[in-house]
Amino acid sequence: AGLNTLAKAAGKLYFGSATDNPELSDSAYVKILSDAKEFGQITPGNSMKWDATEPTRGTFTFTNGDVVANLAKANGQLLRGHNCVWHNQLPSWVSNGQFTAADLTSVIQNHCSTVVSHYKGQILRSYSWDVVNEPFNDDGTWRSDVFYNTLNSSYVSIALKAARAADPNAKLYINDYNIENSGAKATAMLNLVKQLIADGVPIDGVGFQSHFIVGSVPTSFQTVLEQFAALGLEVAITELDIRMTLPETDTLLAQQAKDYESVVKACMNVEKCVGITIWDYTDKYSWVPSTFSGQGAALPWDSDLAIKPAYNGIVAAL
Ligand code: XIL
């Protein structure tokens, strides 16, 4: 029936995939990506990031982001905007900028406001924005970047308020990794969103990136999702992939299928978990091999665009 069809039948909003502009010249790839039975949502893997959208101060380029937004529109898919404020893929005018707090506040406000308002109404149904990406270190302390070092944690609310004003209909998320198991980092995120809610700052959801390893997917994921849902927030799996040390073997592929099933099940079991996004759908275009040396084969379609056992693991959970 297709992953999105099954996810929706089970009460979720979407099953989706990330994509990236260079891949969109591959027509066999685009055909599957555009099949709304498989994917009801897409996320641009790179083209809405700060370095892509505001490479120099005050000069915005939306060409590549628009290609992805228009593809979503043509396919009747939801869009997750990714992202407004992140320590990576920042142009050097931001990362090396010597800003006063007031100056950086207006830089963040102008960036979030311009990018979020650009995609307001240009797409069929804008769904959500990762307004803040990866604010924490793995030990739960704040990441030391230009935003935190200049503005302390206040940059989070500055960005969220600017995004809300720019598109009141978009769901606003904070997104991070290694918060899928109970521990210091998940606790730090819980405390942050509790504080934001107490302060009346607009926050709608928390995204769990979910870049996992075959054989060691989190065991307390459902519990963590429920803890966030209990605060009244929605939650989503936003960048799922489950990598293995290459070469792939039948044993690893079978374990990977079980791992996909258990991760997807964690979301299915939590009503406020609105959807699941894989970080591209095919091993042909996964970010994993170039980032984690010797690892790969992390996605449910192989590099020839054929489904793998992992696909059936997802189906079993939906
Ligand atoms: C990755 C992209 O997939 C790569 O193409 C790029 O080179 C680096 O960024 N967490 C995130 C994503 O929030 O934006 C990252 O995407 C993967 C990790």
Short mmCIF file of C-alpha atoms and ligand atoms in Angstrom, two decimals:
data_model
loop_
_atom_site.label_atom_id
_atom_site.label_comp_id
_atom_site.label_asym_id
_atom_site.label_seq_id
_atom_site.Cartn_x
_atom_site.Cartn_y
_atom_site.Cartn_z
CA ALA A 1 0.00 0.00 0.00
CA GLY A 2 2.93 2.37 0.57
CA LEU A 3 4.42 3.78 3.76
CA ASN A 4 2.48 7.05 3.78
CA THR A 5 -0.81 5.35 3.00
CA LEU A 6 -0.25 2.94 5.89
CA ALA A 7 0.90 5.67 8.29
CA LYS A 8 -2.16 7.79 7.54
CA ALA A 9 -4.52 4.83 7.87
CA ALA A 10 -3.01 4.32 11.34
CA GLY A 11 -3.75 7.92 12.32
CA LYS A 12 -0.43 9.64 11.57
CA LEU A 13 -0.16 12.82 9.54
CA TYR A 14 2.56 11.58 7.20
CA PHE A 15 5.45 9.27 6.44
CA GLY A 16 8.11 11.34 4.72
CA SER A 17 11.62 11.58 3.34
CA ALA A 18 14.36 14.15 3.11
CA THR A 19 15.69 14.98 -0.32
CA ASP A 20 18.35 17.24 -1.83
CA ASN A 21 18.58 19.28 -4.99
CA PRO A 22 21.41 17.44 -6.81
CA GLU A 23 19.36 14.21 -6.72
CA LEU A 24 16.39 15.75 -8.43
CA SER A 25 17.91 15.22 -11.88
CA ASP A 26 17.61 11.44 -11.29
CA SER A 27 14.19 10.67 -12.73
CA ALA A 28 13.91 7.14 -11.31
CA TYR A 29 14.69 8.60 -7.89
CA VAL A 30 12.17 11.43 -8.25
CA LYS A 31 9.45 9.02 -9.36
CA ILE A 32 9.53 7.16 -6.02
CA LEU A 33 10.05 10.34 -3.98
CA SER A 34 6.99 11.87 -5.63
CA ASP A 35 4.75 8.88 -4.97
CA ALA A 36 2.40 10.16 -2.28
CA LYS A 37 1.52 6.56 -1.40
CA GLU A 38 5.08 6.23 -0.07
CA PHE A 39 5.83 9.79 1.06
CA GLY A 40 3.35 12.39 2.24
CA GLN A 41 6.01 14.84 3.38
CA ILE A 42 9.46 16.01 2.29
CA THR A 43 12.28 17.90 3.99
CA PRO A 44 15.04 19.72 2.11
CA GLY A 45 18.30 18.12 3.27
CA ASN A 46 20.36 21.27 2.69
CA SER A 47 18.70 23.95 0.61
CA MET A 48 16.89 25.88 3.34
CA LYS A 49 19.90 26.06 5.68
CA TRP A 50 21.50 29.40 6.56
CA ASP A 51 24.49 29.06 4.21
CA ALA A 52 22.09 28.31 1.35
CA THR A 53 19.50 30.99 2.09
CA GLU A 54 21.48 33.99 3.41
CA PRO A 55 25.09 33.53 2.28
CA THR A 56 25.79 37.21 2.78
CA ARG A 57 24.05 39.43 5.27
CA GLY A 58 20.67 40.58 4.06
CA THR A 59 20.90 38.83 0.67
CA PHE A 60 18.52 35.89 0.46
CA THR A 61 18.50 33.14 -2.17
CA PHE A 62 15.58 30.77 -2.27
CA THR A 63 16.14 29.13 -5.65
CA ASN A 64 17.04 25.64 -4.43
CA GLY A 65 14.67 25.71 -1.49
CA ASP A 66 11.88 26.71 -3.85
CA VAL A 67 12.60 23.70 -6.06
CA VAL A 68 11.95 21.40 -3.10
CA ALA A 69 8.93 23.41 -1.92
CA ASN A 70 7.45 23.35 -5.42
CA LEU A 71 8.03 19.62 -5.70
CA ALA A 72 6.11 19.12 -2.45
CA LYS A 73 3.33 21.27 -3.79
CA ALA A 74 3.18 19.41 -7.10
CA ASN A 75 3.09 16.09 -5.27
CA GLY A 76 0.55 17.16 -2.63
CA GLN A 77 3.12 16.61 0.11
CA LEU A 78 3.64 18.46 3.39
CA LEU A 79 6.88 20.34 3.86
CA ARG A 80 9.10 20.43 6.92
CA GLY A 81 11.29 23.52 6.79
CA HIS A 82 14.84 22.78 7.92
CA ASN A 83 16.21 24.92 9.55
CA CYS A 84 16.46 28.49 10.88
CA VAL A 85 19.17 28.47 13.55
CA TRP A 86 21.92 25.84 13.71
CA HIS A 87 25.63 25.86 14.54
CA ASN A 88 26.50 24.00 11.29
CA GLN A 89 26.35 25.12 7.67
CA LEU A 90 26.46 28.71 8.83
CA PRO A 91 28.00 31.27 6.52
CA SER A 92 31.22 32.70 7.98
CA TRP A 93 29.68 36.16 8.34
CA VAL A 94 27.54 34.59 11.07
CA SER A 95 29.90 32.05 12.62
CA ASN A 96 32.87 34.44 12.71
CA GLY A 97 30.83 37.56 13.28
CA GLN A 98 31.72 39.76 16.22
CA PHE A 99 28.20 40.70 17.19
CA THR A 100 26.81 42.61 20.08
CA ALA A 101 23.81 40.90 21.65
CA ALA A 102 21.49 43.45 20.06
CA ASP A 103 23.08 42.98 16.62
CA LEU A 104 22.90 39.19 16.71
CA THR A 105 19.30 39.38 17.93
CA SER A 106 18.34 41.33 14.84
CA VAL A 107 20.39 38.99 12.60
CA ILE A 108 18.44 35.99 13.97
CA GLN A 109 15.12 37.80 13.77
CA ASN A 110 15.70 38.90 10.21
CA HIS A 111 16.89 35.45 9.09
CA CYS A 112 14.08 33.43 10.70
CA SER A 113 11.44 35.93 9.76
CA THR A 114 12.50 36.22 6.11
CA VAL A 115 12.98 32.50 5.51
CA VAL A 116 9.82 31.38 7.31
CA SER A 117 7.68 34.05 5.68
CA HIS A 118 9.06 33.20 2.25
CA TYR A 119 7.63 29.69 2.51
CA LYS A 120 4.37 30.78 4.04
CA GLY A 121 1.67 30.28 1.42
CA GLN A 122 4.13 29.29 -1.35
CA ILE A 123 3.46 25.70 -0.60
CA LEU A 124 0.32 23.68 -0.49
CA ARG A 125 0.31 23.03 3.24
CA SER A 126 3.38 24.22 5.09
CA TYR A 127 3.59 21.98 8.09
CA SER A 128 6.48 22.68 10.37
CA TRP A 129 9.82 24.37 10.82
CA ASP A 130 12.88 23.17 12.68
CA VAL A 131 13.41 26.64 14.12
CA VAL A 132 16.30 25.64 16.36
CA ASN A 133 18.50 22.67 15.51
CA GLU A 134 20.90 20.88 17.88
CA PRO A 135 21.12 23.33 20.81
CA PHE A 136 22.71 20.84 23.22
CA ASN A 137 25.93 18.91 23.69
CA ASP A 138 25.58 15.20 24.44
CA ASP A 139 26.07 15.82 28.19
CA GLY A 140 23.07 18.17 28.21
CA THR A 141 25.07 21.38 28.47
CA TRP A 142 24.45 24.14 25.95
CA ARG A 143 26.47 23.95 22.76
CA SER A 144 29.06 26.67 22.62
CA ASP A 145 28.35 28.47 19.34
CA VAL A 146 28.00 32.07 18.22
CA PHE A 147 24.34 32.10 19.30
CA TYR A 148 24.84 30.77 22.84
CA ASN A 149 28.10 32.61 23.36
CA THR A 150 26.54 35.94 22.42
CA LEU A 151 22.97 35.62 23.68
CA ASN A 152 22.98 32.77 26.18
CA SER A 153 19.91 30.54 25.80
CA SER A 154 17.73 33.53 24.88
CA TYR A 155 18.49 32.95 21.19
CA VAL A 156 15.99 30.08 21.24
CA SER A 157 13.05 32.27 22.17
CA ILE A 158 14.23 35.06 19.84
CA ALA A 159 14.14 32.61 16.92
CA LEU A 160 10.84 30.99 17.91
CA LYS A 161 9.07 34.34 18.31
CA ALA A 162 10.33 35.56 14.94
CA ALA A 163 9.17 32.35 13.27
CA ARG A 164 5.72 32.51 14.88
CA ALA A 165 5.25 36.10 13.73
CA ALA A 166 6.34 35.15 10.20
CA ASP A 167 3.98 32.19 9.82
CA PRO A 168 1.41 31.73 12.58
CA ASN A 169 0.21 28.49 10.96
CA ALA A 170 3.53 26.65 10.91
CA LYS A 171 4.27 24.24 13.73
CA LEU A 172 7.49 25.35 15.40
CA TYR A 173 9.98 22.69 16.47
CA ILE A 174 13.27 22.30 18.24
CA ASN A 175 15.13 19.37 16.70
CA ASP A 176 18.09 17.40 18.08
CA TYR A 177 19.86 14.03 18.15
CA ASN A 178 20.76 11.72 21.05
CA ILE A 179 17.62 12.77 22.88
CA GLU A 180 15.85 9.53 21.88
CA ASN A 181 16.95 7.68 25.02
CA SER A 182 16.51 8.85 28.60
CA GLY A 183 19.58 10.66 29.83
CA ALA A 184 21.18 14.02 30.36
CA LYS A 185 20.51 15.35 26.87
CA ALA A 186 16.82 14.32 26.82
CA THR A 187 16.43 15.85 30.29
CA ALA A 188 18.03 19.10 29.13
CA MET A 189 15.57 19.27 26.21
CA LEU A 190 12.63 18.54 28.51
CA ASN A 191 13.72 21.30 30.87
CA LEU A 192 14.17 23.73 27.98
CA VAL A 193 10.69 23.16 26.57
CA LYS A 194 9.12 23.30 30.05
CA GLN A 195 10.77 26.69 30.56
CA LEU A 196 9.66 27.93 27.13
CA ILE A 197 6.08 26.89 27.85
CA ALA A 198 6.21 28.55 31.29
CA ASP A 199 7.53 31.74 29.68
CA GLY A 200 4.83 31.75 27.00
CA VAL A 201 7.31 31.29 24.15
CA PRO A 202 5.75 29.69 21.04
CA ILE A 203 6.82 26.05 20.77
CA ASP A 204 4.72 23.29 19.19
CA GLY A 205 6.94 20.27 18.91
CA VAL A 206 10.21 18.49 19.43
CA GLY A 207 11.91 16.64 16.59
CA PHE A 208 13.96 13.52 17.28
CA GLN A 209 16.53 13.20 14.51
CA SER A 210 17.06 9.46 15.08
CA HIS A 211 20.36 8.76 13.34
CA PHE A 212 20.81 5.26 14.72
CA ILE A 213 23.13 2.25 14.44
CA VAL A 214 21.97 -1.29 13.58
CA GLY A 215 21.76 -3.41 16.74
CA SER A 216 21.74 -0.47 19.12
CA VAL A 217 18.57 1.52 18.59
CA PRO A 218 17.27 3.26 21.73
CA THR A 219 15.29 1.19 24.20
CA SER A 220 13.48 4.02 26.01
CA PHE A 221 12.35 5.95 22.91
CA GLN A 222 8.62 5.51 23.49
CA THR A 223 8.97 6.60 27.13
CA VAL A 224 10.88 9.71 26.09
CA LEU A 225 8.31 10.55 23.40
CA GLU A 226 5.56 10.20 26.01
CA GLN A 227 7.39 12.55 28.39
CA PHE A 228 7.41 15.28 25.76
CA ALA A 229 3.84 14.56 24.69
CA ALA A 230 2.77 14.91 28.33
CA LEU A 231 3.83 18.56 28.14
CA GLY A 232 1.21 19.05 25.43
CA LEU A 233 3.71 19.13 22.60
CA GLU A 234 3.65 17.13 19.43
CA VAL A 235 6.70 15.03 18.62
CA ALA A 236 8.09 13.65 15.36
CA ILE A 237 10.87 11.43 14.12
CA THR A 238 12.58 13.83 11.76
CA GLU A 239 15.76 12.32 10.26
CA LEU A 240 15.60 8.57 10.72
CA ASP A 241 18.34 6.32 9.35
CA ILE A 242 19.92 3.19 10.83
CA ARG A 243 23.47 2.66 9.64
CA MET A 244 25.71 -0.39 9.73
CA THR A 245 29.41 -1.10 9.34
CA LEU A 246 29.89 -2.11 5.71
CA PRO A 247 29.79 -4.50 3.96
CA GLU A 248 26.13 -5.25 4.44
CA THR A 249 25.25 -8.88 5.20
CA ASP A 250 21.92 -10.72 5.34
CA THR A 251 22.25 -10.83 9.12
CA LEU A 252 22.78 -7.08 9.36
CA LEU A 253 19.92 -6.38 6.95
CA ALA A 254 17.60 -8.62 9.00
CA GLN A 255 18.61 -6.86 12.22
CA GLN A 256 18.11 -3.52 10.50
CA ALA A 257 14.54 -4.53 9.59
CA LYS A 258 13.84 -5.31 13.27
CA ASP A 259 15.42 -2.01 14.31
CA TYR A 260 13.29 0.01 11.88
CA GLU A 261 10.24 -1.81 13.14
CA SER A 262 10.97 -1.01 16.79
CA VAL A 263 11.76 2.66 16.12
CA VAL A 264 8.67 3.23 13.99
CA LYS A 265 6.59 1.38 16.58
CA ALA A 266 7.71 3.86 19.28
CA CYS A 267 6.10 6.66 17.26
CA MET A 268 3.02 4.61 16.37
CA ASN A 269 2.41 3.92 20.07
CA VAL A 270 2.37 7.62 20.98
CA GLU A 271 -0.67 9.53 19.80
CA LYS A 272 1.08 12.88 19.71
CA CYS A 273 3.87 11.53 17.49
CA VAL A 274 2.62 13.05 14.22
CA GLY A 275 4.93 11.48 11.67
CA ILE A 276 8.17 9.86 10.67
CA THR A 277 10.71 11.23 8.20
CA ILE A 278 13.64 9.18 6.90
CA TRP A 279 16.82 11.10 6.01
CA ASP A 280 16.40 10.38 2.31
CA TYR A 281 14.95 7.06 1.28
CA THR A 282 17.72 5.36 -0.71
CA ASP A 283 21.29 4.33 0.11
CA LYS A 284 22.19 5.97 -3.21
CA TYR A 285 21.87 9.42 -1.66
CA SER A 286 22.38 8.87 2.05
CA TRP A 287 24.63 11.31 3.94
CA VAL A 288 25.98 8.43 6.06
CA PRO A 289 28.98 7.10 4.06
CA SER A 290 30.52 10.54 3.65
CA THR A 291 30.08 11.38 7.34
CA PHE A 292 30.69 8.08 9.15
CA SER A 293 33.67 6.39 7.57
CA GLY A 294 33.10 2.70 6.75
CA GLN A 295 29.38 2.88 7.49
CA GLY A 296 26.30 3.05 5.30
CA ALA A 297 23.35 1.05 3.92
CA ALA A 298 21.22 3.00 6.40
CA LEU A 299 17.96 3.42 4.47
CA PRO A 300 15.00 1.21 3.42
CA TRP A 301 15.72 1.38 -0.32
CA ASP A 302 19.10 0.16 -1.63
CA SER A 303 21.35 2.06 -4.03
CA ASP A 304 19.50 0.52 -7.01
CA LEU A 305 16.23 1.91 -5.63
CA ALA A 306 14.96 -1.55 -4.68
CA ILE A 307 13.31 -2.05 -1.30
CA LYS A 308 15.30 -3.79 1.43
CA PRO A 309 14.15 -5.89 4.43
CA ALA A 310 14.08 -2.60 6.36
CA TYR A 311 11.10 -1.51 4.25
CA ASN A 312 9.14 -4.53 5.45
CA GLY A 313 10.21 -3.80 9.01
CA ILE A 314 8.59 -0.36 8.71
CA VAL A 315 5.46 -1.86 7.14
CA ALA A 316 5.20 -4.29 10.05
CA ALA A 317 5.13 -1.37 12.49
CA LEU A 318 2.62 0.82 10.62
C1 XIL B 1 23.23 16.71 6.54
C2 XIL B 1 22.98 16.56 5.05
O1 XIL B 1 22.21 15.40 4.81
C3 XIL B 1 24.30 16.49 4.29
O2 XIL B 1 24.09 16.47 2.90
C4 XIL B 1 25.17 17.69 4.67
O3 XIL B 1 26.44 17.56 4.04
C5 XIL B 1 25.33 17.78 6.18
O4 XIL B 1 24.05 17.83 6.78
N1 XIL B 1 21.48 16.61 11.33
C6 XIL B 1 20.76 17.54 10.64
C7 XIL B 1 20.82 17.57 9.15
O5 XIL B 1 19.94 18.27 11.25
O6 XIL B 1 20.68 18.87 8.65
C8 XIL B 1 22.10 16.95 8.64
O7 XIL B 1 22.01 16.88 7.21
C9 XIL B 1 22.31 15.59 9.25
C10 XIL B 1 22.45 15.70 10.75
#
